[in-house]
Coordinates of C-alpha atoms and ligand atoms in Angstrom, one line a residue:
M232 CA -52.2 41.0 17.5
G233 CA -55.0 38.6 16.9
R234 CA -55.5 35.9 19.5
K235 CA -56.5 32.4 18.3
A236 CA -59.6 31.3 20.2
F237 CA -59.3 28.3 22.5
V238 CA -61.9 25.7 23.6
G239 CA -60.9 22.9 26.0
G240 CA -62.8 19.9 27.1
N241 CA -62.2 18.9 30.7
W242 CA -63.7 15.5 31.1
K243 CA -62.6 15.3 34.7
M244 CA -62.9 11.8 36.2
N245 CA -65.6 10.7 33.8
T246 CA -65.8 8.1 31.1
Q247 CA -64.2 4.6 30.7
R248 CA -62.3 3.3 27.8
E249 CA -65.2 2.6 25.5
S250 CA -67.2 5.7 26.3
A251 CA -64.0 7.9 26.2
T252 CA -63.1 6.6 22.7
A253 CA -66.8 7.0 21.5
L254 CA -66.8 10.6 22.8
A255 CA -63.5 11.4 21.3
T256 CA -64.9 10.1 17.9
A257 CA -68.0 12.2 18.3
V258 CA -66.0 15.3 19.2
A259 CA -63.9 14.9 16.2
K260 CA -66.9 14.8 14.0
A261 CA -68.8 17.6 15.8
T262 CA -65.8 20.0 15.4
E263 CA -64.4 19.0 11.9
K264 CA -66.0 21.8 10.1
A265 CA -65.3 24.4 12.7
S266 CA -62.7 27.0 11.8
R267 CA -59.1 26.2 12.2
D268 CA -58.9 29.5 13.9
V269 CA -60.1 27.8 17.1
E270 CA -57.8 25.6 18.9
V271 CA -59.7 22.6 20.3
V272 CA -58.3 20.3 23.1
V273 CA -59.7 17.5 25.0
F274 CA -58.5 16.5 28.5
P275 CA -59.5 12.9 29.2
P276 CA -58.5 11.0 32.3
F277 CA -54.8 9.7 32.2
P278 CA -55.7 6.1 31.5
Y279 CA -57.5 7.0 28.3
L280 CA -54.9 9.5 26.9
L281 CA -53.7 6.9 24.2
P282 CA -57.2 5.6 22.9
V283 CA -58.6 9.2 22.9
G284 CA -55.5 10.3 21.0
D285 CA -56.1 7.7 18.5
A286 CA -59.8 8.6 18.1
I287 CA -59.7 12.4 18.0
G288 CA -58.2 12.8 14.5
P289 CA -56.0 15.6 13.3
R290 CA -58.3 18.6 14.2
V291 CA -58.5 18.1 17.9
R292 CA -55.4 18.1 20.3
L293 CA -54.9 16.0 23.4
G294 CA -54.3 17.4 26.8
A295 CA -53.8 16.0 30.4
Q296 CA -55.7 17.2 33.4
D297 CA -52.6 17.6 35.6
A298 CA -48.9 16.7 35.5
Y299 CA -46.4 16.3 38.2
T300 CA -43.3 18.4 38.8
E301 CA -40.5 15.7 38.6
A302 CA -39.3 13.9 35.5
S303 CA -39.2 10.4 37.1
G304 CA -38.5 8.5 40.4
A305 CA -40.2 7.6 43.7
F306 CA -43.4 9.5 43.3
T307 CA -46.1 6.9 43.5
G308 CA -49.3 7.6 41.6
E309 CA -47.9 10.7 39.8
V310 CA -47.4 11.2 36.1
S311 CA -44.6 13.2 34.6
V312 CA -44.8 15.6 31.6
A313 CA -42.5 13.4 29.7
M314 CA -44.9 10.5 30.1
L315 CA -47.8 12.7 29.0
A316 CA -45.9 13.9 26.0
D317 CA -45.0 10.2 25.2
C318 CA -48.7 9.4 25.1
G319 CA -49.4 12.3 22.6
A320 CA -50.4 15.0 25.0
T321 CA -49.5 18.6 23.8
H322 CA -51.3 20.4 26.5
A323 CA -51.7 20.0 30.2
L324 CA -54.0 21.9 32.8
T325 CA -52.5 23.2 36.0
G326 CA -54.2 24.6 39.1
H327 CA -57.7 23.5 38.3
S328 CA -59.9 24.6 41.2
E329 CA -60.8 20.8 42.0
R330 CA -57.1 20.3 42.5
R331 CA -56.6 23.5 44.5
H332 CA -59.8 23.1 46.8
V333 CA -60.6 19.3 46.8
L334 CA -57.0 18.0 46.7
G335 CA -55.3 20.9 48.5
E336 CA -52.7 22.0 46.0
S337 CA -50.9 25.2 47.0
D338 CA -50.1 28.1 44.8
T339 CA -46.4 27.1 45.0
L340 CA -47.1 23.6 43.7
V341 CA -49.2 25.0 40.9
G342 CA -46.3 27.2 40.0
A343 CA -43.9 24.3 40.1
K344 CA -46.2 22.2 37.9
T345 CA -46.6 25.0 35.4
R346 CA -42.9 25.3 35.0
A347 CA -42.5 21.6 34.6
V348 CA -45.3 21.5 31.8
L349 CA -43.6 24.4 30.0
D350 CA -40.0 23.0 30.4
G351 CA -41.4 19.7 29.0
G352 CA -42.5 21.5 25.9
L353 CA -46.2 21.3 26.4
T354 CA -48.7 24.2 26.4
C355 CA -50.0 25.0 29.9
V356 CA -53.6 26.0 30.6
V357 CA -53.2 27.7 34.1
C358 CA -56.5 27.8 36.0
V359 CA -57.2 30.6 38.4
G360 CA -60.4 31.9 40.1
E361 CA -62.0 32.9 43.4
T362 CA -64.4 31.1 45.6
L363 CA -67.9 32.6 46.3
E364 CA -66.7 33.9 49.7
Q365 CA -63.9 35.6 48.1
R366 CA -66.0 37.2 45.4
E367 CA -68.5 38.5 48.1
A368 CA -65.7 39.9 50.0
G369 CA -64.7 41.8 46.9
E370 CA -61.2 39.8 46.6
T371 CA -61.8 38.4 43.0
D372 CA -58.9 40.4 41.4
T373 CA -56.6 40.0 44.5
V374 CA -57.1 36.2 44.4
N375 CA -56.6 36.0 40.6
E376 CA -53.5 38.1 40.9
R377 CA -52.0 36.0 43.7
Q378 CA -52.7 32.8 42.0
T379 CA -51.5 34.0 38.6
R380 CA -48.3 35.5 40.0
A381 CA -47.5 32.3 41.7
A382 CA -48.3 30.2 38.7
L383 CA -46.2 32.2 36.4
E384 CA -43.1 32.6 38.7
G385 CA -40.1 31.9 36.6
V386 CA -42.0 31.9 33.3
S387 CA -40.2 34.0 30.7
A388 CA -41.9 36.3 28.2
E389 CA -41.0 33.7 25.5
G390 CA -42.5 30.9 27.7
M391 CA -45.9 32.9 27.9
A392 CA -46.4 31.9 24.1
R393 CA -47.2 28.4 25.5
V394 CA -49.5 29.6 28.4
V395 CA -53.3 29.9 28.3
I396 CA -54.9 31.4 31.5
A397 CA -58.3 30.1 32.4
Y398 CA -60.4 32.3 34.7
E399 CA -62.7 29.8 36.4
P400 CA -64.8 31.3 39.3
V401 CA -64.9 28.3 41.7
W402 CA -68.6 29.1 42.5
A403 CA -69.5 28.7 38.7
I404 CA -67.9 25.4 38.1
G405 CA -70.3 22.5 37.8
T406 CA -73.0 24.5 39.5
G407 CA -75.0 25.7 36.4
R408 CA -74.3 29.3 37.7
T409 CA -72.3 31.2 35.0
A410 CA -70.5 34.5 35.7
S411 CA -72.3 37.3 33.8
P412 CA -70.5 38.3 30.6
A413 CA -69.8 41.6 32.2
D414 CA -68.5 40.2 35.4
A415 CA -66.2 37.7 33.4
Q416 CA -65.0 40.4 31.2
Q417 CA -64.1 42.5 34.2
A418 CA -62.0 39.7 35.6
H419 CA -60.3 38.9 32.3
A420 CA -59.5 42.6 31.8
A421 CA -57.8 42.7 35.2
L422 CA -55.9 39.6 34.4
R423 CA -54.7 41.0 31.2
A424 CA -53.6 44.2 32.9
L425 CA -51.6 42.1 35.3
L426 CA -49.9 40.3 32.5
A427 CA -48.9 43.8 31.2
K428 CA -47.4 44.5 34.6
L429 CA -45.7 41.2 35.0
Y430 CA -44.3 41.1 31.4
D431 CA -45.3 43.8 28.8
D432 CA -48.1 45.0 26.5
K433 CA -47.2 42.6 23.8
V434 CA -47.4 39.4 26.1
A435 CA -50.7 40.8 27.6
A436 CA -52.3 41.3 24.2
A437 CA -51.0 37.9 22.9
T438 CA -52.0 35.6 25.8
R439 CA -55.3 33.8 25.7
I440 CA -57.4 34.2 28.6
I441 CA -60.4 31.8 28.5
Y442 CA -63.4 31.6 30.8
G443 CA -64.6 28.4 32.6
G444 CA -67.8 27.9 34.7
S445 CA -70.9 26.3 33.4
V446 CA -70.4 27.3 29.8
K447 CA -73.0 25.7 27.4
G448 CA -74.0 26.1 23.8
A449 CA -76.6 28.6 24.8
N450 CA -74.4 30.9 26.7
A451 CA -71.1 30.6 24.9
A452 CA -71.5 33.2 22.3
E453 CA -72.3 36.0 24.8
L454 CA -69.3 35.1 27.0
F455 CA -66.9 34.8 23.9
G456 CA -68.3 38.0 22.6
Q457 CA -66.5 39.9 25.3
P458 CA -63.3 41.6 24.2
D459 CA -60.9 39.8 26.6
I460 CA -62.6 36.4 26.6
D461 CA -60.8 34.2 24.2
G462 CA -62.6 31.0 24.5
G463 CA -63.5 28.5 27.2
L464 CA -62.6 25.7 29.4
I465 CA -65.7 23.4 29.5
G466 CA -66.4 20.7 32.0
G467 CA -69.9 19.3 32.1
A468 CA -70.9 20.3 28.6
S469 CA -67.7 18.7 27.0
L470 CA -69.1 15.3 27.8
D471 CA -71.8 15.9 25.1
A472 CA -70.1 16.1 21.7
E473 CA -72.9 18.2 20.1
E474 CA -72.9 20.7 23.0
F475 CA -69.2 20.9 22.9
G476 CA -69.4 21.3 19.1
A477 CA -71.9 24.2 19.5
I478 CA -69.4 25.9 22.0
V479 CA -66.6 25.4 19.5
T480 CA -68.8 27.0 16.8
A481 CA -69.5 29.9 19.0
A482 CA -65.8 30.5 19.6
A483 CA -65.2 30.4 15.8
K484 CA -67.5 33.4 15.5
K485 CA -65.2 35.4 17.7
V486 CA -63.2 38.1 15.9
H487 CA -60.5 39.9 17.7
Ligands
PEP32 C1 -64.2 22.8 34.5 O1 -64.1 21.8 35.0 O2 -63.1 23.6 34.2 C2 -65.5 23.6 34.3 C3 -65.5 24.8 33.9 O3 -66.7 22.8 34.6 P1 -68.2 23.1 34.2 O4 -68.1 23.6 32.8 O5 -68.9 21.9 34.4 O6 -68.6 24.2 35.1

């Protein structure tokens, strides 16, 4: 079964209203000719979801960088999935390494957020990945497995149709250090084998597993050329529409 390539632009805590809108407009232009076989999503900061949603046009989808587990109530500072959907978001990230390691989110919380995103009807991009220390200790697959199992607890095989897994080695995020295509492929293949174990071969074959960690226009094609790498989650390079457009073009060349 063919998997539609996926490229997400995680803007993190960058841009302001005017620059966010300008970037969204530029991303729409830079990606408008790219094959519809690539799903393109931008993840701006919460306050700019509405203006970015208005500026991205029909080709690019809107995503949120996080979502809270509860629907409403006394949770100061949090944003519910229903609120995100109301602002036009169709996707949300969960478990980004900055939320895990800077903000201290646990595997359990990431699992609860993932279920909330799926229950709310959005597509969930679940991020997993090992630290440098864990990689050097040979724990890459163990960490990925632990984080993935926790994130997908309670997610049905049908629910997996709206899950994208992002493998993002922590040491490669924002560092300019990219995993080699072979190392990334190995981690992706292990994740796909895990999905076969948790669900079945059909779910494993259908689920997009994307790579994140210092992807640029110059290294995207080689990474996306690996059999189990179905696109990328892009941080720094997503703030440059041309660079992001080049990454989307590289994903469009991927044939499964
Ligand atoms: C990210 O934030 O998910 C990411 C991969 O960042 P960068 O591309 O800057 O490494």
